[in-house]
Amino acid sequence: MDFPDILLLVSIGLLGGVWNAVAGGATLFTFPALMAVGLSPVVANATNFLALLPSNAAALPAYAKELQNIGRALVPMGVVSGLGAILGS
């Protein structure tokens, strides 16, 4: 990997982390950047997921009050999402 590729990934990574914490959806430009530097789709997908986890964790405290207000309504949605993921796999 040469310097321009590294510079691209660092730049897109920083932008993606901020974007994901504020608005979500950073995968729309972080994943293509990983593919552009030559990573396979599977490796790019896994790398993208792990790279954006810290921005999700950083945004969680900002949404804590809203999550508390929703409370138990999240449990059925989580169960349905989990079943959908298992069936879809």
GROMACS .gro file of N, CA, C and O in nm:
model
  356
    1MET      N    1   0.086  -0.116   0.000
    1MET     CA    2   0.000   0.000   0.000
    1MET      C    3   0.091   0.123   0.000
    1MET      O    4   0.180   0.134   0.083
    2ASP      N    5   0.066   0.214  -0.091
    2ASP     CA    6   0.151   0.332  -0.101
    2ASP      C    7   0.092   0.450  -0.020
    2ASP      O    8  -0.018   0.442   0.034
    3PHE      N    9   0.169   0.559  -0.014
    3PHE     CA   10   0.131   0.672   0.069
    3PHE      C   11  -0.003   0.735   0.031
    3PHE      O   12  -0.083   0.766   0.120
    4PRO      N   13  -0.034   0.755  -0.097
    4PRO     CA   14  -0.166   0.812  -0.130
    4PRO      C   15  -0.283   0.726  -0.081
    4PRO      O   16  -0.385   0.778  -0.037
    5ASP      N   17  -0.267   0.592  -0.089
    5ASP     CA   18  -0.372   0.504  -0.038
    5ASP      C   19  -0.390   0.519   0.113
    5ASP      O   20  -0.502   0.526   0.164
    6ILE      N   21  -0.278   0.526   0.184
    6ILE     CA   22  -0.283   0.544   0.329
    6ILE      C   23  -0.347   0.678   0.364
    6ILE      O   24  -0.432   0.686   0.453
    7LEU      N   25  -0.308   0.781   0.293
    7LEU     CA   26  -0.365   0.914   0.317
    7LEU      C   27  -0.516   0.914   0.290
    7LEU      O   28  -0.593   0.972   0.367
    8LEU      N   29  -0.558   0.848   0.184
    8LEU     CA   30  -0.700   0.838   0.153
    8LEU      C   31  -0.775   0.767   0.266
    8LEU      O   32  -0.878   0.816   0.313
    9LEU      N   33  -0.722   0.654   0.312
    9LEU     CA   34  -0.792   0.578   0.415
    9LEU      C   35  -0.796   0.652   0.548
    9LEU      O   36  -0.898   0.647   0.618
   10VAL      N   37  -0.688   0.719   0.584
   10VAL     CA   38  -0.689   0.796   0.710
   10VAL      C   39  -0.789   0.910   0.701
   10VAL      O   40  -0.867   0.933   0.793
   11SER      N   41  -0.790   0.980   0.589
   11SER     CA   42  -0.883   1.093   0.572
   11SER      C   43  -1.028   1.046   0.574
   11SER      O   44  -1.112   1.102   0.646
   12ILE      N   45  -1.057   0.943   0.497
   12ILE     CA   46  -1.194   0.890   0.492
   12ILE      C   47  -1.231   0.829   0.626
   12ILE      O   48  -1.346   0.840   0.671
   13GLY      N   49  -1.136   0.767   0.695
   13GLY     CA   50  -1.163   0.709   0.827
   13GLY      C   51  -1.200   0.814   0.929
   13GLY      O   52  -1.296   0.797   1.006
   14LEU      N   53  -1.128   0.924   0.932
   14LEU     CA   54  -1.161   1.032   1.025
   14LEU      C   55  -1.296   1.094   0.992
   14LEU      O   56  -1.380   1.113   1.080
   15LEU      N   57  -1.318   1.123   0.866
   15LEU     CA   58  -1.446   1.178   0.823
   15LEU      C   59  -1.559   1.080   0.853
   15LEU      O   60  -1.665   1.117   0.903
   16GLY      N   61  -1.537   0.951   0.825
   16GLY     CA   62  -1.639   0.850   0.850
   16GLY      C   63  -1.673   0.836   0.996
   16GLY      O   64  -1.790   0.820   1.032
   17GLY      N   65  -1.574   0.842   1.084
   17GLY     CA   66  -1.601   0.833   1.227
   17GLY      C   67  -1.686   0.948   1.276
   17GLY      O   68  -1.782   0.929   1.351
   18VAL      N   69  -1.652   1.068   1.233
   18VAL     CA   70  -1.730   1.185   1.273
   18VAL      C   71  -1.871   1.178   1.214
   18VAL      O   72  -1.970   1.199   1.283
   19TRP      N   73  -1.879   1.147   1.086
   19TRP     CA   74  -2.007   1.141   1.018
   19TRP      C   75  -2.098   1.035   1.083
   19TRP      O   76  -2.216   1.058   1.106
   20ASN      N   77  -2.041   0.920   1.113
   20ASN     CA   78  -2.121   0.811   1.169
   20ASN      C   79  -2.172   0.847   1.309
   20ASN      O   80  -2.284   0.813   1.344
   21ALA      N   81  -2.090   0.916   1.388
   21ALA     CA   82  -2.132   0.954   1.522
   21ALA      C   83  -2.241   1.059   1.518
   21ALA      O   84  -2.330   1.060   1.603
   22VAL      N   85  -2.237   1.146   1.420
   22VAL     CA   86  -2.334   1.256   1.413
   22VAL      C   87  -2.462   1.214   1.341
   22VAL      O   88  -2.573   1.238   1.389
   23ALA      N   89  -2.449   1.151   1.225
   23ALA     CA   90  -2.566   1.125   1.143
   23ALA      C   91  -2.585   0.979   1.104
   23ALA      O   92  -2.693   0.940   1.063
   24GLY      N   93  -2.483   0.897   1.114
   24GLY     CA   94  -2.491   0.759   1.069
   24GLY      C   95  -2.474   0.748   0.919
   24GLY      O   96  -2.475   0.847   0.846
   25GLY      N   97  -2.455   0.628   0.871
   25GLY     CA   98  -2.447   0.605   0.727
   25GLY      C   99  -2.311   0.628   0.665
   25GLY      O  100  -2.299   0.640   0.544
   26ALA      N  101  -2.206   0.632   0.746
   26ALA     CA  102  -2.072   0.656   0.692
   26ALA      C  103  -2.023   0.545   0.602
   26ALA      O  104  -1.934   0.565   0.519
   27THR      N  105  -2.085   0.428   0.612
   27THR     CA  106  -2.046   0.315   0.528
   27THR      C  107  -2.059   0.348   0.380
   27THR      O  108  -1.987   0.291   0.297
   28LEU      N  109  -2.146   0.443   0.347
   28LEU     CA  110  -2.164   0.480   0.206
   28LEU      C  111  -2.037   0.532   0.142
   28LEU      O  112  -2.021   0.524   0.021
   29PHE      N  113  -1.944   0.587   0.221
   29PHE     CA  114  -1.819   0.630   0.160
   29PHE      C  115  -1.696   0.562   0.218
   29PHE      O  116  -1.591   0.561   0.157
   30THR      N  117  -1.705   0.499   0.337
   30THR     CA  118  -1.588   0.430   0.390
   30THR      C  119  -1.566   0.295   0.320
   30THR      O  120  -1.453   0.259   0.288
   31PHE      N  121  -1.674   0.222   0.296
   31PHE     CA  122  -1.661   0.093   0.228
   31PHE      C  123  -1.605   0.106   0.086
   31PHE      O  124  -1.512   0.035   0.051
   32PRO      N  125  -1.656   0.198   0.004
   32PRO     CA  126  -1.597   0.214  -0.129
   32PRO      C  127  -1.450   0.256  -0.125
   32PRO      O  128  -1.371   0.217  -0.212
   33ALA      N  129  -1.411   0.334  -0.025
   33ALA     CA  130  -1.270   0.373  -0.014
   33ALA      C  131  -1.182   0.251   0.013
   33ALA      O  132  -1.073   0.239  -0.042
   34LEU      N  133  -1.231   0.161   0.097
   34LEU     CA  134  -1.155   0.038   0.124
   34LEU      C  135  -1.144  -0.049  -0.001
   34LEU      O  136  -1.040  -0.109  -0.028
   35MET      N  137  -1.253  -0.054  -0.078
   35MET     CA  138  -1.249  -0.130  -0.203
   35MET      C  139  -1.156  -0.064  -0.305
   35MET      O  140  -1.088  -0.132  -0.381
   36ALA      N  141  -1.151   0.069  -0.304
   36ALA     CA  142  -1.069   0.143  -0.401
   36ALA      C  143  -0.920   0.117  -0.383
   36ALA      O  144  -0.845   0.126  -0.479
   37VAL      N  145  -0.879   0.087  -0.261
   37VAL     CA  146  -0.736   0.060  -0.238
   37VAL      C  147  -0.701  -0.086  -0.257
   37VAL      O  148  -0.587  -0.125  -0.236
   38GLY      N  149  -0.800  -0.167  -0.298
   38GLY     CA  150  -0.769  -0.304  -0.337
   38GLY      C  151  -0.808  -0.413  -0.240
   38GLY      O  152  -0.771  -0.528  -0.262
   39LEU      N  153  -0.881  -0.382  -0.135
   39LEU     CA  154  -0.924  -0.487  -0.044
   39LEU      C  155  -1.038  -0.566  -0.106
   39LEU      O  156  -1.119  -0.511  -0.181
   40SER      N  157  -1.045  -0.694  -0.074
   40SER     CA  158  -1.155  -0.776  -0.124
   40SER      C  159  -1.284  -0.731  -0.055
   40SER      O  160  -1.280  -0.672   0.053
   41PRO      N  161  -1.399  -0.759  -0.113
   41PRO     CA  162  -1.525  -0.717  -0.052
   41PRO      C  163  -1.546  -0.769   0.090
   41PRO      O  164  -1.594  -0.697   0.178
   42VAL      N  165  -1.506  -0.893   0.116
   42VAL     CA  166  -1.526  -0.951   0.249
   42VAL      C  167  -1.435  -0.881   0.352
   42VAL      O  168  -1.479  -0.844   0.461
   43VAL      N  169  -1.309  -0.862   0.316
   43VAL     CA  170  -1.215  -0.795   0.407
   43VAL      C  171  -1.255  -0.649   0.426
   43VAL      O  172  -1.250  -0.596   0.538
   44ALA      N  173  -1.298  -0.583   0.319
   44ALA     CA  174  -1.341  -0.443   0.330
   44ALA      C  175  -1.463  -0.431   0.420
   44ALA      O  176  -1.473  -0.338   0.501
   45ASN      N  177  -1.556  -0.525   0.410
   45ASN     CA  178  -1.677  -0.522   0.492
   45ASN      C  179  -1.643  -0.540   0.640
   45ASN      O  180  -1.691  -0.466   0.725
   46ALA      N  181  -1.559  -0.637   0.671
   46ALA     CA  182  -1.520  -0.661   0.810
   46ALA      C  183  -1.440  -0.544   0.866
   46ALA      O  184  -1.462  -0.501   0.979
   47THR      N  185  -1.349  -0.491   0.788
   47THR     CA  186  -1.269  -0.377   0.831
   47THR      C  187  -1.357  -0.256   0.855
   47THR      O  188  -1.341  -0.184   0.954
   48ASN      N  189  -1.450  -0.232   0.765
   48ASN     CA  190  -1.542  -0.120   0.778
   48ASN      C  191  -1.624  -0.132   0.906
   48ASN      O  192  -1.640  -0.035   0.980
   49PHE      N  193  -1.677  -0.249   0.933
   49PHE     CA  194  -1.758  -0.271   1.053
   49PHE      C  195  -1.677  -0.242   1.179
   49PHE      O  196  -1.721  -0.167   1.267
   50LEU      N  197  -1.558  -0.299   1.188
   50LEU     CA  198  -1.476  -0.279   1.307
   50LEU      C  199  -1.426  -0.136   1.320
   50LEU      O  200  -1.416  -0.083   1.431
   51ALA      N  201  -1.398  -0.071   1.210
   51ALA     CA  202  -1.346   0.066   1.215
   51ALA      C  203  -1.453   0.165   1.262
   51ALA      O  204  -1.420   0.266   1.325
   52LEU      N  205  -1.579   0.138   1.233
   52LEU     CA  206  -1.685   0.231   1.271
   52LEU      C  207  -1.746   0.202   1.408
   52LEU      O  208  -1.827   0.282   1.457
   53LEU      N  209  -1.709   0.092   1.472
   53LEU     CA  210  -1.761   0.062   1.605
   53LEU      C  211  -1.730   0.171   1.708
   53LEU      O  212  -1.818   0.208   1.786
   54PRO      N  213  -1.608   0.227   1.712
   54PRO     CA  214  -1.582   0.331   1.812
   54PRO      C  215  -1.671   0.454   1.796
   54PRO      O  216  -1.711   0.515   1.895
   55SER      N  217  -1.705   0.491   1.674
   55SER     CA  218  -1.793   0.607   1.656
   55SER      C  219  -1.934   0.577   1.706
   55SER      O  220  -2.001   0.665   1.759
   56ASN      N  221  -1.977   0.452   1.692
   56ASN     CA  222  -2.108   0.415   1.747
   56ASN      C  223  -2.105   0.422   1.899
   56ASN      O  224  -2.199   0.471   1.962
   57ALA      N  225  -1.998   0.374   1.959
   57ALA     CA  226  -1.985   0.379   2.105
   57ALA      C  227  -1.976   0.523   2.155
   57ALA      O  228  -2.031   0.557   2.259
   58ALA      N  229  -1.911   0.607   2.080
   58ALA     CA  230  -1.897   0.748   2.120
   58ALA      C  231  -2.031   0.821   2.111
   58ALA      O  232  -2.057   0.913   2.188
   59ALA      N  233  -2.117   0.780   2.019
   59ALA     CA  234  -2.246   0.846   2.002
   59ALA      C  235  -2.351   0.796   2.101
   59ALA      O  236  -2.450   0.865   2.126
   60LEU      N  237  -2.329   0.679   2.159
   60LEU     CA  238  -2.429   0.620   2.247
   60LEU      C  239  -2.468   0.708   2.365
   60LEU      O  240  -2.588   0.722   2.392
   61PRO      N  241  -2.374   0.773   2.437
   61PRO     CA  242  -2.417   0.859   2.548
   61PRO      C  243  -2.510   0.973   2.506
   61PRO      O  244  -2.595   1.016   2.582
   62ALA      N  245  -2.493   1.021   2.385
   62ALA     CA  246  -2.579   1.130   2.338
   62ALA      C  247  -2.724   1.085   2.322
   62ALA      O  248  -2.815   1.166   2.332
   63TYR      N  249  -2.744   0.956   2.300
   63TYR     CA  250  -2.878   0.903   2.280
   63TYR      C  251  -2.931   0.830   2.403
   63TYR      O  252  -3.038   0.770   2.398
   64ALA      N  253  -2.860   0.835   2.514
   64ALA     CA  254  -2.900   0.760   2.634
   64ALA      C  255  -3.038   0.801   2.683
   64ALA      O  256  -3.120   0.716   2.720
   65LYS      N  257  -3.067   0.929   2.682
   65LYS     CA  258  -3.197   0.976   2.732
   65LYS      C  259  -3.311   0.924   2.644
   65LYS      O  260  -3.413   0.879   2.694
   66GLU      N  261  -3.292   0.930   2.513
   66GLU     CA  262  -3.395   0.879   2.422
   66GLU      C  263  -3.414   0.729   2.438
   66GLU      O  264  -3.526   0.678   2.434
   67LEU      N  265  -3.303   0.656   2.459
   67LEU     CA  266  -3.313   0.512   2.478
   67LEU      C  267  -3.385   0.479   2.608
   67LEU      O  268  -3.460   0.382   2.615
   68GLN      N  269  -3.363   0.558   2.712
   68GLN     CA  270  -3.434   0.537   2.839
   68GLN      C  271  -3.582   0.562   2.822
   68GLN      O  272  -3.665   0.491   2.880
   69ASN      N  273  -3.619   0.661   2.746
   69ASN     CA  274  -3.760   0.692   2.723
   69ASN      C  275  -3.830   0.580   2.646
   69ASN      O  276  -3.947   0.553   2.669
   70ILE      N  277  -3.760   0.519   2.555
   70ILE     CA  278  -3.819   0.410   2.477
   70ILE      C  279  -3.831   0.285   2.563
   70ILE      O  280  -3.930   0.213   2.557
   71GLY      N  281  -3.729   0.259   2.644
   71GLY     CA  282  -3.730   0.150   2.741
   71GLY      C  283  -3.762   0.015   2.685
   71GLY      O  284  -3.694  -0.036   2.598
   72ARG      N  285  -3.868  -0.043   2.736
   72ARG     CA  286  -3.903  -0.182   2.704
   72ARG      C  287  -3.949  -0.203   2.560
   72ARG      O  288  -3.957  -0.316   2.514
   73ALA      N  289  -3.979  -0.099   2.491
   73ALA     CA  290  -4.021  -0.114   2.351
   73ALA      C  291  -3.906  -0.165   2.264
   73ALA      O  292  -3.929  -0.221   2.158
   74LEU      N  293  -3.782  -0.147   2.310
   74LEU     CA  294  -3.667  -0.196   2.233
   74LEU      C  295  -3.654  -0.348   2.238
   74LEU      O  296  -3.599  -0.408   2.146
   75VAL      N  297  -3.702  -0.410   2.344
   75VAL     CA  298  -3.686  -0.555   2.359
   75VAL      C  299  -3.757  -0.631   2.247
   75VAL      O  300  -3.694  -0.715   2.180
   76PRO      N  301  -3.884  -0.606   2.219
   76PRO     CA  302  -3.948  -0.680   2.108
   76PRO      C  303  -3.882  -0.651   1.974
   76PRO      O  304  -3.869  -0.742   1.891
   77MET      N  305  -3.840  -0.526   1.954
   77MET     CA  306  -3.772  -0.495   1.827
   77MET      C  307  -3.641  -0.572   1.817
   77MET      O  308  -3.605  -0.619   1.708
   78GLY      N  309  -3.570  -0.586   1.928
   78GLY     CA  310  -3.445  -0.662   1.928
   78GLY      C  311  -3.468  -0.809   1.899
   78GLY      O  312  -3.391  -0.872   1.825
   79VAL      N  313  -3.575  -0.865   1.956
   79VAL     CA  314  -3.607  -1.005   1.932
   79VAL      C  315  -3.643  -1.027   1.785
   79VAL      O  316  -3.593  -1.121   1.721
   80VAL      N  317  -3.727  -0.940   1.732
   80VAL     CA  318  -3.766  -0.953   1.591
   80VAL      C  319  -3.643  -0.937   1.500
   80VAL      O  320  -3.626  -1.012   1.403
   81SER      N  321  -3.558  -0.842   1.532
   81SER     CA  322  -3.436  -0.821   1.451
   81SER      C  323  -3.346  -0.942   1.458
   81SER      O  324  -3.289  -0.984   1.356
   82GLY      N  325  -3.331  -0.999   1.578
   82GLY     CA  326  -3.247  -1.118   1.593
   82GLY      C  327  -3.303  -1.236   1.515
   82GLY      O  328  -3.227  -1.309   1.448
   83LEU      N  329  -3.434  -1.257   1.522
   83LEU     CA  330  -3.495  -1.366   1.446
   83LEU      C  331  -3.480  -1.345   1.295
   83LEU      O  332  -3.451  -1.437   1.221
   84GLY      N  333  -3.496  -1.219   1.253
   84GLY     CA  334  -3.479  -1.189   1.111
   84GLY      C  335  -3.336  -1.214   1.065
   84GLY      O  336  -3.313  -1.266   0.955
   85ALA      N  337  -3.240  -1.180   1.151
   85ALA     CA  338  -3.100  -1.204   1.117
   85ALA      C  339  -3.070  -1.353   1.106
   85ALA      O  340  -2.999  -1.398   1.015
   86ILE      N  341  -3.125  -1.431   1.200
   86ILE     CA  342  -3.103  -1.576   1.198
   86ILE      C  343  -3.168  -1.638   1.074
   86ILE      O  344  -3.104  -1.717   1.002
   87LEU      N  345  -3.292  -1.599   1.046
   87LEU     CA  346  -3.360  -1.654   0.928
   87LEU      C  347  -3.293  -1.609   0.798
   87LEU      O  348  -3.284  -1.686   0.703
   88GLY      N  349  -3.247  -1.485   0.795
   88GLY     CA  350  -3.181  -1.435   0.675
   88GLY      C  351  -3.046  -1.498   0.649
   88GLY      O  352  -3.000  -1.506   0.535
   89SER      N  353  -2.981  -1.543   0.757
   89SER     CA  354  -2.850  -1.607   0.741
   89SER      C  355  -2.868  -1.744   0.681
   89SER      O  356  -2.785  -1.804   0.626
   0.00000   0.00000   0.00000
